[in-house]
Amino acid sequence: MLREKNYLNKIQLILFTCFLFLWYISANQTSLRTIAICIFGIFCIIEVVKIFSNKKIMFNSALLSFIFLVAFGFISLLWAKDDSAVISKAIALFMGFVFLTLSYNFFMKIENPTDVIIKIIKLVGVIFSIYVILYYGIMHYFNMLLSGRRIGTEIINVNFIGVISSITFILLIYDLLLKNTQNKIGIILFSIIPLIVSLGTGSKKVIIVIVLGLIILLLKKFKEKFTLRNIITIFMFLAVIIISISFFYNRGYLNTIFGRFETMINTLLNEEINSGSTYVRKMFIKSGLEAFLRSPLFGIGLNNSRIITYELFEEETYLHCNYVELLACMGIIGFTLFYYIYYYVIYNCIKNKNTKNSDIIMIIFIINLFLDIGNVSYYEIKTFMYFLLGIVFVGTIKKEKKKNEIKR
């Protein structure tokens, strides 16, 4: 019986990993997206059967907060102007809840679930990065990279590619700097692939992820072992990064990403910008905050930000800031329900700061909080994946504490 369960768990792990990869690459390919949904459907059916056979479903306050968010999204139909916009995103959120709940129940029943999820994120991230390069062809990809073109729009949103690949890079560098890993050369080689792909997207978010992630990792490394060897290693690491950036910048390579990041810095320093995507985003945020102030508690209705953007630039899109998007569309109630999950995970990471993986999970969540300033993430699969990692980590800690209490 135990052997059968282990066999079934392996099948589900394969299904889950395949689903995640196919979902990443299938935004513009209906057939692949259908296959991804079917694969996850099989995963779900197996898990539902297991839940019914065990007569037990695992739940926590983060999942409860998320289902309340889904319910509140549907309820916003009562005051929203665009009902179809509400329904489309409410269904997406509900599917996210199904993903989180069934995946949580699966991973909580296997050994070392947090380690397994981190391995899946790294594996899929590296394979996805390789796929992006092979999609264009190796030589053609590098020619586009050096020309400064934003690479990846034919596959999926370039910011999505940038975040996935750059966080994969940070996870691999974490293994290199803070784990006693034997195969350091292998990790360095594998980390180069997502780094190249992330830079190729020309996304400003990539710079934020890499710079913020490396700073946190280096500070942690420095704090753990204050030795001359570590100080030299850190300075050499920083020197390589600075020299590499200077080389690319002075040669005119990767002009897209450097130019876009420079524009973002100018905006933060209140430089006068009257055109371009940064100006558009400033207008979106300003109008979104005005909408929030008109209805601070409930918002204007889930996904109804498209009304605001259409009035401004005749384009139905989102507000390009997760905080403003949630405040404008779902008010303080929706905002609190969503960001409670961040609080739930980060609080427990701090509370159990000496527990394995608490540091890297907190790094991922802090990075995503920064990214939400210029990104709408509340309905994205990558957000659900990081939520899953966080709540499984917390669930595992609480499970171990209960076991220890019973033993006493």
C-alpha positions as a LaTeX table, in Angstrom:
\begin{tabular}{lrrr}
\hline
Residue & $x$ (\AA) & $y$ (\AA) & $z$ (\AA) \\
\hline
Met1 & 0.00 & 0.00 & 0.00 \\
Leu2 & 2.84 & 2.39 & 0.91 \\
Arg3 & 4.62 & 1.57 & $-2.35$ \\
Glu4 & 1.45 & 2.35 & $-4.31$ \\
Lys5 & 1.11 & 5.72 & $-2.54$ \\
Asn6 & 4.74 & 6.61 & $-3.32$ \\
Tyr7 & 4.20 & 5.62 & $-6.95$ \\
Leu8 & 1.07 & 7.78 & $-7.14$ \\
Asn9 & 2.91 & 10.70 & $-5.53$ \\
Lys10 & 5.65 & 10.47 & $-8.17$ \\
Ile11 & 3.04 & 10.53 & $-10.93$ \\
Gln12 & 1.44 & 13.62 & $-9.40$ \\
Leu13 & 4.84 & 15.33 & $-9.09$ \\
Ile14 & 5.51 & 14.70 & $-12.78$ \\
Leu15 & 2.03 & 15.95 & $-13.70$ \\
Phe16 & 2.46 & 19.07 & $-11.57$ \\
Thr17 & 5.89 & 19.89 & $-13.05$ \\
Cys18 & 4.71 & 19.32 & $-16.63$ \\
Phe19 & 1.64 & 21.49 & $-16.03$ \\
Leu20 & 3.73 & 24.35 & $-14.67$ \\
Phe21 & 6.15 & 24.30 & $-17.61$ \\
Leu22 & 3.41 & 24.01 & $-20.24$ \\
Trp23 & 1.44 & 26.84 & $-18.63$ \\
Tyr24 & 4.52 & 29.08 & $-18.77$ \\
Ile25 & 5.07 & 28.53 & $-22.51$ \\
Ser26 & 1.47 & 28.32 & $-23.75$ \\
Ala27 & 0.11 & 31.86 & $-23.41$ \\
Asn28 & $-0.07$ & 32.24 & $-27.20$ \\
Gln29 & $-0.67$ & 28.57 & $-28.02$ \\
Thr30 & $-4.22$ & 27.36 & $-27.39$ \\
Ser31 & $-3.44$ & 23.68 & $-27.97$ \\
Leu32 & $-0.59$ & 23.64 & $-25.44$ \\
Arg33 & $-2.69$ & 25.57 & $-22.92$ \\
Thr34 & $-5.46$ & 22.95 & $-23.31$ \\
Ile35 & $-2.94$ & 20.15 & $-22.73$ \\
Ala36 & $-1.67$ & 21.96 & $-19.61$ \\
Ile37 & $-5.22$ & 22.25 & $-18.24$ \\
Cys38 & $-5.90$ & 18.55 & $-18.95$ \\
Ile39 & $-2.68$ & 17.54 & $-17.17$ \\
Phe40 & $-3.57$ & 19.59 & $-14.13$ \\
Gly41 & $-7.10$ & 18.19 & $-14.30$ \\
Ile42 & $-5.68$ & 14.67 & $-13.92$ \\
Phe43 & $-3.56$ & 15.88 & $-10.98$ \\
Cys44 & $-6.69$ & 17.36 & $-9.37$ \\
Ile45 & $-8.81$ & 14.24 & $-9.90$ \\
Ile46 & $-6.17$ & 12.06 & $-8.23$ \\
Glu47 & $-5.89$ & 14.47 & $-5.30$ \\
Val48 & $-9.67$ & 14.79 & $-4.84$ \\
Val49 & $-9.97$ & 10.97 & $-4.76$ \\
Lys50 & $-7.21$ & 10.84 & $-2.12$ \\
Ile51 & $-8.95$ & 13.53 & $-0.04$ \\
Phe52 & $-12.26$ & 11.66 & $-0.13$ \\
Ser53 & $-10.61$ & 8.32 & 0.67 \\
Asn54 & $-8.79$ & 9.87 & 3.66 \\
Lys55 & $-11.91$ & 11.87 & 4.62 \\
Lys56 & $-9.65$ & 14.78 & 5.45 \\
Ile57 & $-8.82$ & 18.08 & 3.76 \\
Met58 & $-6.04$ & 20.34 & 4.99 \\
Phe59 & $-6.74$ & 24.07 & 5.19 \\
Asn60 & $-5.23$ & 27.17 & 6.77 \\
Ser61 & $-5.99$ & 30.85 & 7.34 \\
Ala62 & $-4.15$ & 31.89 & 4.15 \\
Leu63 & $-6.43$ & 29.70 & 2.03 \\
Leu64 & $-9.43$ & 30.99 & 3.97 \\
Ser65 & $-8.38$ & 34.56 & 3.21 \\
Phe66 & $-8.00$ & 33.67 & $-0.47$ \\
Ile67 & $-11.47$ & 32.10 & $-0.79$ \\
Phe68 & $-12.92$ & 35.21 & 0.88 \\
Leu69 & $-11.07$ & 37.24 & $-1.77$ \\
Val70 & $-12.68$ & 35.12 & $-4.50$ \\
Ala71 & $-16.13$ & 35.52 & $-2.92$ \\
Phe72 & $-15.65$ & 39.27 & $-2.55$ \\
Gly73 & $-14.64$ & 39.44 & $-6.20$ \\
Phe74 & $-17.94$ & 37.83 & $-7.25$ \\
Ile75 & $-19.90$ & 40.04 & $-4.82$ \\
Ser76 & $-18.41$ & 43.14 & $-6.47$ \\
Leu77 & $-20.75$ & 42.39 & $-9.39$ \\
Leu78 & $-23.34$ & 44.27 & $-7.32$ \\
Trp79 & $-21.61$ & 47.64 & $-7.85$ \\
Ala80 & $-19.23$ & 47.10 & $-10.78$ \\
Lys81 & $-19.94$ & 48.77 & $-14.13$ \\
Asp82 & $-18.37$ & 46.01 & $-16.24$ \\
Asp83 & $-19.81$ & 42.63 & $-15.18$ \\
Ser84 & $-17.89$ & 40.59 & $-17.76$ \\
Ala85 & $-14.59$ & 41.99 & $-16.45$ \\
Val86 & $-15.51$ & 40.93 & $-12.91$ \\
Ile87 & $-16.55$ & 37.42 & $-13.94$ \\
Ser88 & $-13.39$ & 36.75 & $-16.00$ \\
Lys89 & $-11.02$ & 37.66 & $-13.15$ \\
Ala90 & $-13.20$ & 36.12 & $-10.42$ \\
Ile91 & $-13.06$ & 32.80 & $-12.30$ \\
Ala92 & $-9.26$ & 33.17 & $-12.63$ \\
Leu93 & $-9.02$ & 33.75 & $-8.87$ \\
Phe94 & $-11.27$ & 30.76 & $-8.17$ \\
Met95 & $-9.02$ & 28.56 & $-10.33$ \\
Gly96 & $-6.08$ & 29.93 & $-8.32$ \\
Phe97 & $-7.86$ & 28.85 & $-5.14$ \\
Val98 & $-8.38$ & 25.34 & $-6.55$ \\
Phe99 & $-4.70$ & 25.22 & $-7.54$ \\
Leu100 & $-3.55$ & 26.33 & $-4.08$ \\
Thr101 & $-5.92$ & 24.10 & $-2.09$ \\
Leu102 & $-5.36$ & 20.83 & $-3.97$ \\
Ser103 & $-1.62$ & 21.42 & $-4.40$ \\
Tyr104 & $-1.31$ & 22.28 & $-0.70$ \\
Asn105 & $-3.06$ & 19.04 & 0.26 \\
Phe106 & $-0.78$ & 17.05 & $-2.04$ \\
Phe107 & 2.54 & 18.54 & $-0.94$ \\
Met108 & 1.66 & 18.40 & 2.75 \\
Lys109 & 1.49 & 14.60 & 2.49 \\
Ile110 & 4.95 & 14.04 & 0.99 \\
Glu111 & 8.40 & 14.19 & 2.60 \\
Asn112 & 10.30 & 17.49 & 2.61 \\
Pro113 & 7.60 & 19.33 & 0.64 \\
Thr114 & 9.26 & 22.76 & 0.80 \\
Asp115 & 12.49 & 21.40 & $-0.68$ \\
Val116 & 10.52 & 19.63 & $-3.41$ \\
Ile117 & 8.65 & 22.81 & $-4.42$ \\
Ile118 & 11.88 & 24.84 & $-4.53$ \\
Lys119 & 13.45 & 22.15 & $-6.74$ \\
Ile120 & 10.42 & 22.27 & $-9.06$ \\
Ile121 & 10.62 & 26.08 & $-9.30$ \\
Lys122 & 14.34 & 25.87 & $-10.16$ \\
Leu123 & 13.94 & 22.96 & $-12.59$ \\
Val124 & 11.03 & 24.52 & $-14.47$ \\
Gly125 & 12.77 & 27.92 & $-14.42$ \\
Val126 & 15.94 & 26.53 & $-16.03$ \\
Ile127 & 14.04 & 24.43 & $-18.61$ \\
Phe128 & 11.81 & 27.41 & $-19.39$ \\
Ser129 & 14.91 & 29.60 & $-19.90$ \\
Ile130 & 16.44 & 27.01 & $-22.24$ \\
Tyr131 & 13.13 & 26.85 & $-24.13$ \\
Val132 & 13.15 & 30.64 & $-24.65$ \\
Ile133 & 16.66 & 30.49 & $-26.18$ \\
Leu134 & 15.88 & 27.47 & $-28.37$ \\
Tyr135 & 12.60 & 29.03 & $-29.52$ \\
Tyr136 & 14.62 & 31.65 & $-31.44$ \\
Gly137 & 17.72 & 29.55 & $-32.09$ \\
Ile138 & 20.95 & 30.01 & $-30.16$ \\
Met139 & 22.79 & 32.27 & $-32.64$ \\
His140 & 19.73 & 34.36 & $-33.48$ \\
Tyr141 & 18.92 & 34.74 & $-29.78$ \\
Phe142 & 22.36 & 36.13 & $-28.93$ \\
Asn143 & 22.29 & 38.46 & $-31.94$ \\
Met144 & 18.98 & 39.87 & $-30.67$ \\
Leu145 & 20.38 & 40.05 & $-27.13$ \\
Leu146 & 23.36 & 42.15 & $-28.18$ \\
Ser147 & 21.22 & 44.38 & $-30.40$ \\
Gly148 & 19.10 & 45.41 & $-27.40$ \\
Arg149 & 15.81 & 43.99 & $-28.64$ \\
Arg150 & 13.27 & 42.84 & $-25.99$ \\
Ile151 & 13.16 & 39.07 & $-26.43$ \\
Gly152 & 10.21 & 36.82 & $-25.60$ \\
Thr153 & 7.09 & 38.68 & $-26.73$ \\
Glu154 & 6.22 & 35.84 & $-29.13$ \\
Ile155 & 6.09 & 33.37 & $-26.22$ \\
Ile156 & 4.47 & 35.25 & $-23.33$ \\
Asn157 & 4.66 & 38.64 & $-21.60$ \\
Val158 & 8.35 & 39.59 & $-21.37$ \\
Asn159 & 8.00 & 40.79 & $-17.77$ \\
Phe160 & 6.67 & 37.33 & $-16.85$ \\
Ile161 & 9.72 & 35.70 & $-18.49$ \\
Gly162 & 12.01 & 38.18 & $-16.74$ \\
Val163 & 10.60 & 37.53 & $-13.26$ \\
Ile164 & 10.54 & 33.73 & $-13.63$ \\
Ser165 & 14.11 & 33.53 & $-14.96$ \\
Ser166 & 15.59 & 36.11 & $-12.57$ \\
Ile167 & 14.06 & 34.47 & $-9.47$ \\
Thr168 & 15.39 & 31.12 & $-10.75$ \\
Phe169 & 18.81 & 32.78 & $-10.96$ \\
Ile170 & 18.53 & 34.05 & $-7.37$ \\
Leu171 & 17.52 & 30.58 & $-6.12$ \\
Leu172 & 20.58 & 29.05 & $-7.81$ \\
Ile173 & 22.90 & 31.76 & $-6.43$ \\
Tyr174 & 21.40 & 31.07 & $-2.99$ \\
Asp175 & 22.50 & 27.43 & $-3.36$ \\
Leu176 & 25.94 & 28.60 & $-4.44$ \\
Leu177 & 26.53 & 31.10 & $-1.62$ \\
Leu178 & 24.61 & 29.73 & 1.35 \\
Lys179 & 24.48 & 25.96 & 0.92 \\
Asn180 & 27.26 & 23.43 & 1.27 \\
Thr181 & 26.85 & 22.31 & $-2.33$ \\
Gln182 & 29.53 & 20.14 & $-3.89$ \\
Asn183 & 28.77 & 20.84 & $-7.56$ \\
Lys184 & 29.41 & 24.60 & $-7.53$ \\
Ile185 & 30.61 & 24.70 & $-11.15$ \\
Gly186 & 27.39 & 23.03 & $-12.30$ \\
Ile187 & 25.30 & 25.58 & $-10.38$ \\
Ile188 & 27.27 & 28.48 & $-11.90$ \\
Leu189 & 26.75 & 27.11 & $-15.42$ \\
Phe190 & 23.02 & 26.53 & $-14.89$ \\
Ser191 & 22.57 & 29.96 & $-13.28$ \\
Ile192 & 24.02 & 31.70 & $-16.36$ \\
Ile193 & 21.12 & 30.46 & $-18.53$ \\
Pro194 & 18.25 & 32.14 & $-16.61$ \\
Leu195 & 20.45 & 35.22 & $-16.08$ \\
Ile196 & 20.94 & 35.65 & $-19.84$ \\
Val197 & 17.23 & 35.09 & $-20.54$ \\
Ser198 & 16.16 & 37.53 & $-17.83$ \\
Leu199 & 18.44 & 40.26 & $-19.22$ \\
Gly200 & 17.19 & 39.52 & $-22.73$ \\
Thr201 & 13.65 & 40.51 & $-21.80$ \\
Gly202 & 14.69 & 44.13 & $-21.28$ \\
Ser203 & 12.48 & 44.20 & $-18.19$ \\
Lys204 & 13.15 & 46.74 & $-15.43$ \\
Lys205 & 11.81 & 44.16 & $-12.98$ \\
Val206 & 14.80 & 41.94 & $-13.76$ \\
Ile207 & 17.20 & 44.59 & $-12.42$ \\
Ile208 & 15.11 & 44.89 & $-9.25$ \\
Val209 & 15.04 & 41.11 & $-8.68$ \\
Ile210 & 18.73 & 40.57 & $-9.36$ \\
Val211 & 20.06 & 43.61 & $-7.48$ \\
Leu212 & 17.76 & 43.22 & $-4.48$ \\
Gly213 & 18.23 & 39.44 & $-4.35$ \\
Leu214 & 22.02 & 39.63 & $-4.57$ \\
Ile215 & 22.24 & 42.37 & $-1.93$ \\
Ile216 & 20.17 & 40.31 & 0.53 \\
Leu217 & 22.14 & 37.12 & $-0.21$ \\
Leu218 & 25.52 & 38.82 & 0.13 \\
Leu219 & 24.51 & 40.53 & 3.37 \\
Lys220 & 23.35 & 37.19 & 4.76 \\
Lys221 & 26.58 & 35.51 & 3.67 \\
Phe222 & 28.59 & 38.34 & 5.22 \\
Lys223 & 26.61 & 38.13 & 8.47 \\
Glu224 & 26.89 & 34.34 & 8.81 \\
Lys225 & 30.68 & 34.16 & 8.55 \\
Phe226 & 32.65 & 37.35 & 9.08 \\
Thr227 & 35.91 & 35.99 & 7.69 \\
Leu228 & 38.59 & 37.46 & 5.45 \\
Arg229 & 37.87 & 34.80 & 2.84 \\
Asn230 & 34.18 & 35.72 & 2.70 \\
Ile231 & 34.98 & 39.45 & 2.50 \\
Ile232 & 37.35 & 38.83 & $-0.43$ \\
Thr233 & 34.78 & 36.56 & $-2.12$ \\
Ile234 & 32.03 & 39.17 & $-1.80$ \\
Phe235 & 34.23 & 41.98 & $-3.14$ \\
Met236 & 35.34 & 39.81 & $-6.07$ \\
Phe237 & 31.72 & 38.90 & $-6.78$ \\
Leu238 & 30.69 & 42.57 & $-6.74$ \\
Ala239 & 33.68 & 43.52 & $-8.89$ \\
Val240 & 32.71 & 40.96 & $-11.55$ \\
Ile241 & 29.13 & 42.27 & $-11.56$ \\
Ile242 & 30.21 & 45.93 & $-11.83$ \\
Ile243 & 32.75 & 45.19 & $-14.59$ \\
Ser244 & 30.19 & 43.13 & $-16.53$ \\
Ile245 & 27.54 & 45.85 & $-16.29$ \\
Ser246 & 30.07 & 48.52 & $-17.33$ \\
Phe247 & 31.15 & 46.41 & $-20.32$ \\
Phe248 & 27.60 & 45.90 & $-21.59$ \\
Tyr249 & 26.64 & 49.52 & $-20.93$ \\
Asn250 & 29.69 & 51.11 & $-22.59$ \\
Arg251 & 29.52 & 48.80 & $-25.63$ \\
Gly252 & 25.86 & 49.69 & $-26.15$ \\
Tyr253 & 24.71 & 46.12 & $-25.55$ \\
Leu254 & 21.41 & 45.60 & $-23.75$ \\
Asn255 & 20.47 & 49.23 & $-24.43$ \\
Thr256 & 16.81 & 48.40 & $-23.95$ \\
Ile257 & 17.06 & 47.28 & $-20.34$ \\
Phe258 & 19.54 & 50.01 & $-19.33$ \\
Gly259 & 17.47 & 52.72 & $-21.02$ \\
Arg260 & 14.23 & 51.56 & $-19.45$ \\
Phe261 & 15.83 & 51.34 & $-16.01$ \\
Glu262 & 17.31 & 54.82 & $-16.39$ \\
Thr263 & 13.84 & 56.17 & $-17.21$ \\
Met264 & 12.44 & 54.49 & $-14.11$ \\
Ile265 & 15.14 & 56.09 & $-11.91$ \\
Asn266 & 14.41 & 59.51 & $-13.41$ \\
Thr267 & 10.73 & 59.04 & $-12.59$ \\
Leu268 & 11.50 & 58.10 & $-9.00$ \\
Leu269 & 13.65 & 61.24 & $-8.75$ \\
Asn270 & 10.66 & 63.29 & $-10.01$ \\
Glu271 & 12.27 & 64.09 & $-13.34$ \\
Glu272 & 9.81 & 65.57 & $-15.85$ \\
Ile273 & 8.55 & 62.78 & $-18.13$ \\
Asn274 & 5.68 & 63.50 & $-20.49$ \\
Ser275 & 5.76 & 60.49 & $-22.79$ \\
Gly276 & 6.51 & 56.79 & $-22.93$ \\
Ser277 & 5.36 & 53.82 & $-20.87$ \\
Thr278 & 6.59 & 55.33 & $-17.59$ \\
Tyr279 & 4.38 & 58.39 & $-18.07$ \\
Val280 & 1.41 & 56.15 & $-18.92$ \\
Arg281 & 1.95 & 54.13 & $-15.75$ \\
Lys282 & 2.15 & 57.30 & $-13.67$ \\
Met283 & $-1.21$ & 58.37 & $-15.04$ \\
Phe284 & $-2.70$ & 54.92 & $-14.38$ \\
Ile285 & $-1.55$ & 54.99 & $-10.75$ \\
Lys286 & $-2.78$ & 58.55 & $-10.20$ \\
Ser287 & $-6.24$ & 57.76 & $-11.63$ \\
Gly288 & $-6.38$ & 54.46 & $-9.73$ \\
Leu289 & $-5.74$ & 56.19 & $-6.41$ \\
Glu290 & $-8.44$ & 58.73 & $-7.23$ \\
Ala291 & $-10.88$ & 55.85 & $-7.89$ \\
Phe292 & $-9.88$ & 54.27 & $-4.56$ \\
Leu293 & $-10.57$ & 57.50 & $-2.68$ \\
Arg294 & $-14.07$ & 57.63 & $-4.19$ \\
Ser295 & $-14.83$ & 54.11 & $-2.88$ \\
Pro296 & $-12.16$ & 53.19 & $-0.31$ \\
Leu297 & $-13.86$ & 50.23 & 1.36 \\
Phe298 & $-15.25$ & 48.21 & $-1.57$ \\
Gly299 & $-13.53$ & 49.62 & $-4.66$ \\
Ile300 & $-15.10$ & 49.99 & $-8.11$ \\
Gly301 & $-15.35$ & 46.26 & $-8.80$ \\
Leu302 & $-12.88$ & 43.48 & $-9.59$ \\
Asn303 & $-10.96$ & 44.10 & $-12.84$ \\
Asn304 & $-12.90$ & 47.31 & $-13.53$ \\
Ser305 & $-9.63$ & 49.21 & $-13.76$ \\
Arg306 & $-9.96$ & 48.71 & $-17.52$ \\
Ile307 & $-12.64$ & 51.42 & $-17.43$ \\
Ile308 & $-10.11$ & 53.84 & $-15.91$ \\
Thr309 & $-7.41$ & 53.00 & $-18.46$ \\
Tyr310 & $-9.84$ & 53.26 & $-21.37$ \\
Glu311 & $-10.94$ & 56.72 & $-20.28$ \\
Leu312 & $-7.30$ & 57.81 & $-20.14$ \\
Phe313 & $-5.75$ & 56.27 & $-23.26$ \\
Glu314 & $-8.58$ & 54.29 & $-24.93$ \\
Glu315 & $-6.89$ & 51.02 & $-23.91$ \\
Glu316 & $-8.50$ & 48.34 & $-21.75$ \\
Thr317 & $-5.71$ & 47.14 & $-19.47$ \\
Tyr318 & $-4.65$ & 47.13 & $-15.81$ \\
Leu319 & $-3.10$ & 49.82 & $-13.62$ \\
His320 & 0.46 & 48.38 & $-13.63$ \\
Cys321 & 0.72 & 48.47 & $-9.82$ \\
Asn322 & $-0.73$ & 45.61 & $-7.79$ \\
Tyr323 & $-1.29$ & 47.79 & $-4.73$ \\
Val324 & $-3.22$ & 50.44 & $-6.67$ \\
Glu325 & $-5.06$ & 47.82 & $-8.75$ \\
Leu326 & $-6.40$ & 46.06 & $-5.66$ \\
Leu327 & $-7.19$ & 49.28 & $-3.80$ \\
Ala328 & $-9.02$ & 50.78 & $-6.79$ \\
Cys329 & $-10.93$ & 47.63 & $-7.78$ \\
Met330 & $-11.50$ & 45.86 & $-4.45$ \\
Gly331 & $-10.90$ & 48.55 & $-1.88$ \\
Ile332 & $-9.36$ & 48.05 & 1.54 \\
Ile333 & $-11.26$ & 44.76 & 1.98 \\
Gly334 & $-9.83$ & 43.06 & $-1.12$ \\
Phe335 & $-6.38$ & 44.57 & $-0.55$ \\
Thr336 & $-6.28$ & 43.21 & 3.02 \\
Leu337 & $-7.52$ & 39.74 & 2.02 \\
Phe338 & $-4.82$ & 39.39 & $-0.64$ \\
Tyr339 & $-1.87$ & 40.78 & 1.32 \\
Tyr340 & $-2.80$ & 38.84 & 4.43 \\
Ile341 & $-1.14$ & 35.87 & 2.70 \\
Tyr342 & 2.13 & 37.81 & 2.50 \\
Tyr343 & 1.82 & 38.70 & 6.18 \\
Tyr344 & 1.00 & 35.07 & 7.07 \\
Val345 & 4.11 & 33.72 & 5.34 \\
Ile346 & 6.61 & 36.48 & 6.23 \\
Tyr347 & 5.50 & 36.56 & 9.88 \\
Asn348 & 6.03 & 32.80 & 10.21 \\
Cys349 & 9.38 & 33.01 & 8.39 \\
Ile350 & 10.58 & 35.61 & 10.90 \\
Lys351 & 9.12 & 33.63 & 13.80 \\
Asn352 & 10.97 & 30.51 & 12.61 \\
Lys353 & 14.01 & 32.27 & 11.16 \\
Asn354 & 16.37 & 29.42 & 12.05 \\
Thr355 & 14.27 & 26.85 & 10.20 \\
Lys356 & 15.58 & 25.52 & 6.90 \\
Asn357 & 14.39 & 27.52 & 3.84 \\
Ser358 & 12.86 & 30.34 & 5.90 \\
Asp359 & 15.44 & 32.81 & 4.57 \\
Ile360 & 15.04 & 32.06 & 0.86 \\
Ile361 & 11.24 & 32.06 & 1.12 \\
Met362 & 11.33 & 35.44 & 2.84 \\
Ile363 & 13.67 & 36.74 & 0.12 \\
Ile364 & 11.24 & 35.60 & $-2.60$ \\
Phe365 & 8.28 & 37.23 & $-0.85$ \\
Ile366 & 10.15 & 40.50 & $-0.21$ \\
Ile367 & 11.22 & 40.63 & $-3.87$ \\
Asn368 & 7.62 & 40.10 & $-4.98$ \\
Leu369 & 6.42 & 42.89 & $-2.68$ \\
Phe370 & 8.85 & 45.23 & $-4.45$ \\
Leu371 & 7.80 & 43.94 & $-7.88$ \\
Asp372 & 4.15 & 44.63 & $-7.08$ \\
Ile373 & 4.95 & 48.35 & $-7.26$ \\
Gly374 & 5.19 & 48.04 & $-11.05$ \\
Asn375 & 3.29 & 44.85 & $-11.75$ \\
Val376 & $-0.23$ & 43.43 & $-11.36$ \\
Ser377 & 0.26 & 39.94 & $-9.97$ \\
Tyr378 & $-2.81$ & 38.94 & $-7.96$ \\
Tyr379 & $-4.13$ & 36.51 & $-10.61$ \\
Glu380 & $-0.85$ & 35.16 & $-12.07$ \\
Ile381 & 0.28 & 31.54 & $-11.85$ \\
Lys382 & 3.74 & 32.56 & $-10.60$ \\
Thr383 & 2.11 & 34.37 & $-7.66$ \\
Phe384 & 0.06 & 31.28 & $-6.83$ \\
Met385 & 3.23 & 29.18 & $-7.06$ \\
Tyr386 & 5.11 & 31.37 & $-4.58$ \\
Phe387 & 2.05 & 31.42 & $-2.31$ \\
Leu388 & 2.04 & 27.63 & $-2.43$ \\
Leu389 & 5.71 & 27.53 & $-1.45$ \\
Gly390 & 5.06 & 29.86 & 1.48 \\
Ile391 & 1.95 & 28.20 & 2.88 \\
Val392 & 3.46 & 24.71 & 2.55 \\
Phe393 & 6.52 & 25.92 & 4.47 \\
Val394 & 4.30 & 27.29 & 7.26 \\
Gly395 & 2.07 & 24.20 & 7.19 \\
Thr396 & 5.08 & 21.92 & 7.56 \\
Ile397 & 6.32 & 23.87 & 10.60 \\
Lys398 & 2.92 & 23.70 & 12.28 \\
Lys399 & 2.63 & 20.00 & 11.46 \\
Glu400 & 6.00 & 19.29 & 13.08 \\
Lys401 & 5.05 & 21.30 & 16.17 \\
Lys402 & 1.84 & 19.28 & 16.56 \\
Lys403 & 3.81 & 16.04 & 16.29 \\
Asn404 & 6.23 & 17.20 & 18.99 \\
Glu405 & 3.34 & 18.21 & 21.27 \\
Ile406 & 1.73 & 14.77 & 20.87 \\
Lys407 & 5.03 & 13.05 & 21.72 \\
Arg408 & 5.24 & 15.03 & 24.94 \\
\hline
\end{tabular}
